[in-house]
Amino acid sequence: MSARVAVTAPLSDDLAIIPNRDGSVNVAWIVSTPAGGGKAPISVAGAGATTIVAAVPGKIIRIISAYLVVGGAVNINWQSHITTSDADGVQDFAQNGGIVLPFNPIGWFDTVAGEALDIVTSTGAQVGGNLTYATF
């Protein structure tokens, strides 16, 4: 049986204190479901920019989790589709390398409002994975 716990001194608008039966406490993120977002597959096999998430007029796209694996040595960066400044800096991967960005309630990086999310690869190495995103 679960019970609601009153928080008399919240840490912030995004954090709550949850007491345990043994007297210790946990700190938990309070995450609301955004109005928009979803999952997007990552499947790239050519050098250059590839759109992963289509633009949403007037909204930013925020990456909240992702994973990818590469089939060959490649440099990767994420960017907004039109404003092509790097969202996160260039990442270098060796053959069969990869990365996991676990759930991050404040997001890993954002696009410019109204622009698509692109992945840019330096070679034709296969890049595959998936990401979850929210739009704001």
CSV table of N, CA and C in Angstrom, one decimal:
chain,number,residue,atom,x,y,z
A,1,MET,N,0.8,-1.2,0.0
A,1,MET,CA,0.0,0.0,0.0
A,1,MET,C,0.9,1.2,0.0
A,2,SER,N,0.6,2.2,-0.9
A,2,SER,CA,1.4,3.4,-0.9
A,2,SER,C,0.6,4.5,-0.2
A,3,ALA,N,1.4,5.4,0.2
A,3,ALA,CA,0.8,6.6,0.9
A,3,ALA,C,1.4,7.9,0.4
A,4,ARG,N,0.7,8.9,0.3
A,4,ARG,CA,1.3,10.2,-0.1
A,4,ARG,C,2.0,10.8,1.1
A,5,VAL,N,3.1,11.4,0.9
A,5,VAL,CA,3.9,12.0,2.0
A,5,VAL,C,3.9,13.5,1.8
A,6,ALA,N,3.6,14.2,2.8
A,6,ALA,CA,3.6,15.7,2.7
A,6,ALA,C,5.1,16.1,2.8
A,7,VAL,N,5.5,17.0,2.0
A,7,VAL,CA,6.8,17.6,2.0
A,7,VAL,C,6.7,19.0,2.6
A,8,THR,N,7.3,19.1,3.8
A,8,THR,CA,7.1,20.4,4.4
A,8,THR,C,8.2,21.4,4.0
A,9,ALA,N,9.3,20.9,3.5
A,9,ALA,CA,10.4,21.8,3.0
A,9,ALA,C,11.0,21.2,1.7
A,10,PRO,N,10.3,21.5,0.6
A,10,PRO,CA,10.8,21.0,-0.7
A,10,PRO,C,12.2,21.6,-0.9
A,11,LEU,N,13.0,20.8,-1.6
A,11,LEU,CA,14.4,21.2,-1.9
A,11,LEU,C,14.3,22.3,-3.0
A,12,SER,N,13.4,22.1,-4.0
A,12,SER,CA,13.2,23.0,-5.1
A,12,SER,C,11.9,22.7,-5.7
A,13,ASP,N,11.5,23.4,-6.8
A,13,ASP,CA,10.3,23.0,-7.5
A,13,ASP,C,10.4,21.7,-8.2
A,14,ASP,N,11.6,21.2,-8.4
A,14,ASP,CA,11.9,19.9,-9.1
A,14,ASP,C,12.2,18.7,-8.3
A,15,LEU,N,12.5,18.9,-7.0
A,15,LEU,CA,12.9,17.9,-6.1
A,15,LEU,C,12.0,17.7,-4.9
A,16,ALA,N,11.9,16.4,-4.5
A,16,ALA,CA,11.0,16.1,-3.3
A,16,ALA,C,11.8,15.2,-2.4
A,17,ILE,N,11.5,15.2,-1.1
A,17,ILE,CA,12.1,14.3,-0.1
A,17,ILE,C,11.0,13.2,0.2
A,18,ILE,N,11.5,12.0,0.0
A,18,ILE,CA,10.6,10.8,0.3
A,18,ILE,C,11.2,10.0,1.4
A,19,PRO,N,10.5,10.0,2.6
A,19,PRO,CA,11.0,9.2,3.7
A,19,PRO,C,10.9,7.7,3.5
A,20,ASN,N,11.8,7.0,4.0
A,20,ASN,CA,11.8,5.5,4.0
A,20,ASN,C,11.3,5.0,5.4
A,21,ARG,N,10.9,3.8,5.5
A,21,ARG,CA,10.4,3.2,6.7
A,21,ARG,C,11.5,3.2,7.8
A,22,ASP,N,12.8,3.1,7.4
A,22,ASP,CA,13.9,3.0,8.4
A,22,ASP,C,14.3,4.3,8.9
A,23,GLY,N,13.6,5.4,8.5
A,23,GLY,CA,14.0,6.7,8.9
A,23,GLY,C,14.9,7.5,8.0
A,24,SER,N,15.5,6.8,7.0
A,24,SER,CA,16.3,7.5,6.0
A,24,SER,C,15.4,8.2,5.0
A,25,VAL,N,16.0,9.0,4.1
A,25,VAL,CA,15.2,9.6,3.1
A,25,VAL,C,15.8,9.5,1.7
A,26,ASN,N,15.0,9.5,0.7
A,26,ASN,CA,15.5,9.6,-0.7
A,26,ASN,C,15.1,11.0,-1.2
A,27,VAL,N,15.9,11.4,-2.2
A,27,VAL,CA,15.6,12.7,-2.9
A,27,VAL,C,15.2,12.2,-4.3
A,28,ALA,N,14.0,12.7,-4.8
A,28,ALA,CA,13.5,12.3,-6.1
A,28,ALA,C,13.2,13.5,-6.9
A,29,TRP,N,13.4,13.3,-8.2
A,29,TRP,CA,13.0,14.3,-9.2
A,29,TRP,C,11.5,14.3,-9.4
A,30,ILE,N,10.9,15.4,-9.5
A,30,ILE,CA,9.5,15.5,-9.8
A,30,ILE,C,9.4,15.8,-11.3
A,31,VAL,N,9.0,14.9,-12.1
A,31,VAL,CA,9.0,15.0,-13.5
A,31,VAL,C,7.6,15.0,-14.1
A,32,SER,N,7.3,16.1,-14.8
A,32,SER,CA,5.9,16.1,-15.4
A,32,SER,C,6.1,15.7,-16.9
A,33,THR,N,5.0,15.2,-17.4
A,33,THR,CA,5.1,14.8,-18.8
A,33,THR,C,4.9,16.0,-19.7
A,34,PRO,N,5.8,16.2,-20.6
A,34,PRO,CA,5.7,17.4,-21.4
A,34,PRO,C,4.6,17.2,-22.4
A,35,ALA,N,4.1,18.3,-22.9
A,35,ALA,CA,3.0,18.3,-23.9
A,35,ALA,C,3.4,17.6,-25.2
A,36,GLY,N,4.6,17.6,-25.5
A,36,GLY,CA,5.1,17.0,-26.8
A,36,GLY,C,6.3,16.2,-26.6
A,37,GLY,N,6.7,15.4,-27.5
A,37,GLY,CA,7.9,14.6,-27.5
A,37,GLY,C,7.7,13.2,-27.9
A,38,GLY,N,8.7,12.4,-27.7
A,38,GLY,CA,8.5,11.0,-28.2
A,38,GLY,C,9.9,10.3,-28.3
A,39,LYS,N,9.9,9.3,-29.1
A,39,LYS,CA,11.1,8.5,-29.4
A,39,LYS,C,11.5,8.7,-30.8
A,40,ALA,N,12.7,8.6,-31.1
A,40,ALA,CA,13.2,8.7,-32.5
A,40,ALA,C,14.3,7.8,-32.8
A,41,PRO,N,14.2,7.0,-33.8
A,41,PRO,CA,15.3,6.1,-34.2
A,41,PRO,C,16.5,6.9,-34.8
A,42,ILE,N,17.7,6.4,-34.5
A,42,ILE,CA,18.9,6.9,-35.1
A,42,ILE,C,19.4,5.9,-36.1
A,43,SER,N,19.5,6.2,-37.4
A,43,SER,CA,20.0,5.3,-38.4
A,43,SER,C,20.6,6.1,-39.5
A,44,VAL,N,22.0,6.1,-39.5
A,44,VAL,CA,22.7,7.0,-40.4
A,44,VAL,C,23.8,6.1,-41.0
A,45,ALA,N,24.0,6.2,-42.3
A,45,ALA,CA,25.1,5.5,-43.0
A,45,ALA,C,25.8,6.3,-44.0
A,46,GLY,N,25.8,7.6,-43.8
A,46,GLY,CA,26.5,8.5,-44.8
A,46,GLY,C,27.1,9.7,-44.0
A,47,ALA,N,28.1,10.3,-44.6
A,47,ALA,CA,28.7,11.5,-44.0
A,47,ALA,C,27.8,12.7,-44.2
A,48,GLY,N,27.8,13.6,-43.2
A,48,GLY,CA,27.0,14.8,-43.3
A,48,GLY,C,25.9,14.9,-42.3
A,49,ALA,N,25.0,15.9,-42.5
A,49,ALA,CA,23.9,16.1,-41.6
A,49,ALA,C,22.7,15.2,-41.9
A,50,THR,N,22.1,14.6,-40.9
A,50,THR,CA,20.9,13.8,-41.1
A,50,THR,C,19.9,14.3,-40.0
A,51,THR,N,18.6,14.6,-40.5
A,51,THR,CA,17.6,15.0,-39.5
A,51,THR,C,17.1,13.8,-38.7
A,52,ILE,N,17.1,13.9,-37.4
A,52,ILE,CA,16.6,12.8,-36.6
A,52,ILE,C,15.2,13.1,-36.0
A,53,VAL,N,15.0,14.4,-35.6
A,53,VAL,CA,13.7,14.8,-35.1
A,53,VAL,C,13.3,16.0,-36.0
A,54,ALA,N,12.1,16.0,-36.6
A,54,ALA,CA,11.6,17.1,-37.4
A,54,ALA,C,11.3,18.3,-36.5
A,55,ALA,N,11.4,19.5,-37.1
A,55,ALA,CA,11.1,20.7,-36.4
A,55,ALA,C,9.7,20.8,-36.0
A,56,VAL,N,9.5,21.4,-34.8
A,56,VAL,CA,8.2,21.7,-34.3
A,56,VAL,C,8.1,23.3,-34.2
A,57,PRO,N,7.2,23.9,-35.0
A,57,PRO,CA,7.2,25.3,-35.0
A,57,PRO,C,7.1,26.0,-33.6
A,58,GLY,N,8.1,26.9,-33.4
A,58,GLY,CA,8.1,27.6,-32.1
A,58,GLY,C,8.6,26.9,-30.9
A,59,LYS,N,9.0,25.6,-31.1
A,59,LYS,CA,9.3,24.8,-29.9
A,59,LYS,C,10.8,24.4,-30.0
A,60,ILE,N,11.4,24.2,-28.8
A,60,ILE,CA,12.8,23.6,-28.8
A,60,ILE,C,12.6,22.1,-28.7
A,61,ILE,N,13.6,21.4,-29.1
A,61,ILE,CA,13.6,19.9,-28.9
A,61,ILE,C,14.7,19.6,-27.9
A,62,ARG,N,14.4,19.0,-26.8
A,62,ARG,CA,15.3,18.7,-25.7
A,62,ARG,C,15.5,17.2,-25.6
A,63,ILE,N,16.8,16.8,-25.8
A,63,ILE,CA,17.1,15.4,-25.7
A,63,ILE,C,17.2,15.0,-24.2
A,64,ILE,N,16.4,14.0,-23.8
A,64,ILE,CA,16.4,13.6,-22.4
A,64,ILE,C,17.0,12.2,-22.2
A,65,SER,N,17.2,11.4,-23.2
A,65,SER,CA,18.0,10.2,-23.1
A,65,SER,C,18.3,9.7,-24.5
A,66,ALA,N,19.4,9.0,-24.6
A,66,ALA,CA,19.8,8.5,-26.0
A,66,ALA,C,20.8,7.4,-25.8
A,67,TYR,N,20.9,6.5,-26.8
A,67,TYR,CA,22.0,5.6,-27.0
A,67,TYR,C,22.3,5.5,-28.4
A,68,LEU,N,23.6,5.3,-28.7
A,68,LEU,CA,24.0,5.0,-30.1
A,68,LEU,C,25.2,4.1,-30.1
A,69,VAL,N,25.4,3.4,-31.2
A,69,VAL,CA,26.5,2.5,-31.5
A,69,VAL,C,27.0,2.8,-32.9
A,70,VAL,N,28.3,2.8,-33.1
A,70,VAL,CA,28.8,3.1,-34.4
A,70,VAL,C,29.5,1.8,-35.0
A,71,GLY,N,29.4,1.6,-36.3
A,71,GLY,CA,30.1,0.5,-36.9
A,71,GLY,C,31.5,0.7,-37.4
A,72,GLY,N,31.9,2.0,-37.4
A,72,GLY,CA,33.3,2.3,-37.8
A,72,GLY,C,33.7,3.6,-37.1
A,73,ALA,N,35.0,4.0,-37.2
A,73,ALA,CA,35.5,5.2,-36.6
A,73,ALA,C,34.7,6.4,-37.2
A,74,VAL,N,34.2,7.3,-36.4
A,74,VAL,CA,33.5,8.4,-36.8
A,74,VAL,C,33.4,9.5,-35.8
A,75,ASN,N,33.4,10.8,-36.2
A,75,ASN,CA,33.1,11.9,-35.3
A,75,ASN,C,31.7,12.3,-35.5
A,76,ILE,N,31.0,12.6,-34.4
A,76,ILE,CA,29.6,12.9,-34.4
A,76,ILE,C,29.4,14.2,-33.6
A,77,ASN,N,28.5,15.0,-34.1
A,77,ASN,CA,28.0,16.1,-33.3
A,77,ASN,C,26.5,16.3,-33.6
A,78,TRP,N,25.8,16.9,-32.6
A,78,TRP,CA,24.3,17.2,-32.7
A,78,TRP,C,24.2,18.6,-33.0
A,79,GLN,N,23.2,19.0,-33.8
A,79,GLN,CA,23.1,20.5,-34.0
A,79,GLN,C,21.6,20.8,-34.4
A,80,SER,N,21.3,22.0,-34.3
A,80,SER,CA,20.0,22.5,-34.8
A,80,SER,C,20.1,22.5,-36.4
A,81,HIS,N,19.0,22.4,-37.1
A,81,HIS,CA,19.1,22.2,-38.5
A,81,HIS,C,19.6,23.4,-39.3
A,82,ILE,N,19.2,24.6,-38.9
A,82,ILE,CA,19.5,25.8,-39.6
A,82,ILE,C,20.7,26.5,-38.9
A,83,THR,N,20.5,26.7,-37.6
A,83,THR,CA,21.6,27.3,-36.8
A,83,THR,C,22.6,26.2,-36.5
A,84,THR,N,23.6,26.0,-37.3
A,84,THR,CA,24.4,24.8,-37.2
A,84,THR,C,25.5,24.8,-36.2
A,85,SER,N,25.4,25.6,-35.1
A,85,SER,CA,26.4,25.5,-34.1
A,85,SER,C,26.2,24.2,-33.3
A,86,ASP,N,27.3,23.6,-32.9
A,86,ASP,CA,27.2,22.3,-32.2
A,86,ASP,C,26.4,22.4,-30.9
A,87,ALA,N,25.5,21.5,-30.7
A,87,ALA,CA,24.7,21.5,-29.5
A,87,ALA,C,25.5,20.9,-28.3
A,88,ASP,N,26.4,20.1,-28.6
A,88,ASP,CA,27.1,19.4,-27.5
A,88,ASP,C,28.6,19.2,-27.7
A,89,GLY,N,29.2,19.7,-28.8
A,89,GLY,CA,30.6,19.5,-29.1
A,89,GLY,C,30.8,18.2,-29.9
A,90,VAL,N,31.9,18.1,-30.6
A,90,VAL,CA,32.1,16.9,-31.4
A,90,VAL,C,32.6,15.7,-30.5
A,91,GLN,N,32.0,14.6,-30.8
A,91,GLN,CA,32.4,13.3,-30.0
A,91,GLN,C,33.1,12.4,-31.0
A,92,ASP,N,34.2,11.8,-30.6
A,92,ASP,CA,35.0,10.9,-31.4
A,92,ASP,C,34.7,9.5,-31.0
A,93,PHE,N,34.4,8.6,-31.9
A,93,PHE,CA,34.1,7.2,-31.6
A,93,PHE,C,35.0,6.3,-32.4
A,94,ALA,N,35.5,5.3,-31.8
A,94,ALA,CA,36.3,4.2,-32.5
A,94,ALA,C,35.3,3.2,-33.0
A,95,GLN,N,35.8,2.3,-33.9
A,95,GLN,CA,34.9,1.3,-34.5
A,95,GLN,C,34.2,0.5,-33.4
A,96,ASN,N,33.0,0.2,-33.5
A,96,ASN,CA,32.1,-0.5,-32.6
A,96,ASN,C,32.0,0.2,-31.2
A,97,GLY,N,32.3,1.5,-31.2
A,97,GLY,CA,32.1,2.3,-30.0
A,97,GLY,C,30.6,2.7,-29.8
A,98,GLY,N,30.3,3.4,-28.7
A,98,GLY,CA,29.0,3.8,-28.5
A,98,GLY,C,28.9,4.7,-27.3
A,99,ILE,N,27.7,5.1,-27.0
A,99,ILE,CA,27.4,6.0,-25.8
A,99,ILE,C,26.0,5.8,-25.4
A,100,VAL,N,25.8,5.9,-24.1
A,100,VAL,CA,24.5,5.9,-23.5
A,100,VAL,C,24.3,7.2,-22.7
A,101,LEU,N,23.3,8.0,-23.0
A,101,LEU,CA,22.9,9.2,-22.2
A,101,LEU,C,21.7,8.8,-21.4
A,102,PRO,N,21.8,8.4,-20.1
A,102,PRO,CA,20.7,8.0,-19.4
A,102,PRO,C,19.7,9.1,-19.2
A,103,PHE,N,18.5,8.8,-18.7
A,103,PHE,CA,17.4,9.7,-18.5
A,103,PHE,C,18.0,10.9,-17.7
A,104,ASN,N,17.7,12.1,-18.2
A,104,ASN,CA,18.2,13.3,-17.6
A,104,ASN,C,17.0,14.3,-17.6
A,105,PRO,N,16.4,14.5,-16.4
A,105,PRO,CA,15.1,15.3,-16.4
A,105,PRO,C,15.3,16.8,-16.8
A,106,ILE,N,16.5,17.3,-16.8
A,106,ILE,CA,16.8,18.7,-17.3
A,106,ILE,C,17.3,18.7,-18.7
A,107,GLY,N,17.5,17.5,-19.3
A,107,GLY,CA,17.9,17.4,-20.7
A,107,GLY,C,19.4,17.4,-20.9
A,108,TRP,N,19.8,16.8,-21.9
A,108,TRP,CA,21.3,16.8,-22.3
A,108,TRP,C,21.6,18.0,-23.2
A,109,PHE,N,20.8,18.4,-24.1
A,109,PHE,CA,21.0,19.5,-24.9
A,109,PHE,C,19.7,19.8,-25.7
A,110,ASP,N,19.6,21.1,-26.2
A,110,ASP,CA,18.4,21.6,-26.9
A,110,ASP,C,18.8,22.1,-28.3
A,111,THR,N,17.7,22.1,-29.1
A,111,THR,CA,17.8,22.8,-30.4
A,111,THR,C,17.4,24.2,-30.2
A,112,VAL,N,17.6,25.0,-31.3
A,112,VAL,CA,17.1,26.4,-31.3
A,112,VAL,C,15.6,26.2,-31.6
A,113,ALA,N,14.8,27.1,-31.0
A,113,ALA,CA,13.3,27.0,-31.2
A,113,ALA,C,12.9,27.0,-32.6
A,114,GLY,N,12.0,26.0,-33.0
A,114,GLY,CA,11.5,26.0,-34.4
A,114,GLY,C,12.4,25.2,-35.3
A,115,GLU,N,13.5,24.6,-34.9
A,115,GLU,CA,14.5,23.9,-35.8
A,115,GLU,C,14.5,22.5,-35.5
A,116,ALA,N,14.8,21.7,-36.5
A,116,ALA,CA,14.9,20.2,-36.4
A,116,ALA,C,16.2,19.9,-35.7
A,117,LEU,N,16.3,18.6,-35.2
A,117,LEU,CA,17.5,18.1,-34.6
A,117,LEU,C,18.2,17.3,-35.6
A,118,ASP,N,19.5,17.6,-35.9
A,118,ASP,CA,20.3,16.9,-36.8
A,118,ASP,C,21.5,16.2,-36.1
A,119,ILE,N,21.9,15.1,-36.6
A,119,ILE,CA,23.1,14.4,-36.2
A,119,ILE,C,24.1,14.6,-37.4
A,120,VAL,N,25.3,15.0,-37.2
A,120,VAL,CA,26.3,15.2,-38.2
A,120,VAL,C,27.4,14.2,-38.0
A,121,THR,N,27.7,13.4,-39.1
A,121,THR,CA,28.7,12.4,-39.0
A,121,THR,C,29.9,12.7,-40.0
A,122,SER,N,31.1,12.3,-39.6
A,122,SER,CA,32.3,12.7,-40.4
A,122,SER,C,32.6,11.7,-41.5
A,123,THR,N,32.1,10.4,-41.4
A,123,THR,CA,32.3,9.4,-42.3
A,123,THR,C,31.0,8.7,-42.7
A,124,GLY,N,31.1,7.7,-43.5
A,124,GLY,CA,29.9,6.9,-43.9
A,124,GLY,C,29.7,5.7,-43.0
A,125,ALA,N,30.3,5.7,-41.8
A,125,ALA,CA,30.1,4.6,-40.9
A,125,ALA,C,28.7,4.5,-40.4
A,126,GLN,N,28.2,3.3,-40.3
A,126,GLN,CA,26.8,3.1,-39.8
A,126,GLN,C,26.7,3.6,-38.3
A,127,VAL,N,25.7,4.4,-38.0
A,127,VAL,CA,25.4,4.9,-36.7
A,127,VAL,C,24.0,4.5,-36.4
A,128,GLY,N,23.7,3.8,-35.3
A,128,GLY,CA,22.4,3.4,-35.0
A,128,GLY,C,22.1,3.6,-33.5
A,129,GLY,N,20.8,3.7,-33.2
A,129,GLY,CA,20.4,3.9,-31.8
A,129,GLY,C,19.0,4.4,-31.7
A,130,ASN,N,18.7,5.1,-30.6
A,130,ASN,CA,17.4,5.7,-30.4
A,130,ASN,C,17.6,6.8,-29.4
A,131,LEU,N,16.6,7.8,-29.4
A,131,LEU,CA,16.6,8.8,-28.4
A,131,LEU,C,15.2,9.1,-28.0
A,132,THR,N,15.1,9.7,-26.8
A,132,THR,CA,13.8,10.3,-26.4
A,132,THR,C,14.0,11.8,-26.2
A,133,TYR,N,12.9,12.5,-26.5
A,133,TYR,CA,13.0,13.9,-26.5
A,133,TYR,C,11.6,14.5,-26.0
A,134,ALA,N,11.7,15.8,-25.6
A,134,ALA,CA,10.5,16.5,-25.2
A,134,ALA,C,10.6,17.8,-26.0
A,135,THR,N,9.4,18.4,-26.3
A,135,THR,CA,9.4,19.7,-26.9
A,135,THR,C,8.7,20.7,-26.0
A,136,PHE,N,9.3,21.9,-26.0
A,136,PHE,CA,8.9,23.0,-25.1
A,136,PHE,C,8.7,24.3,-25.8
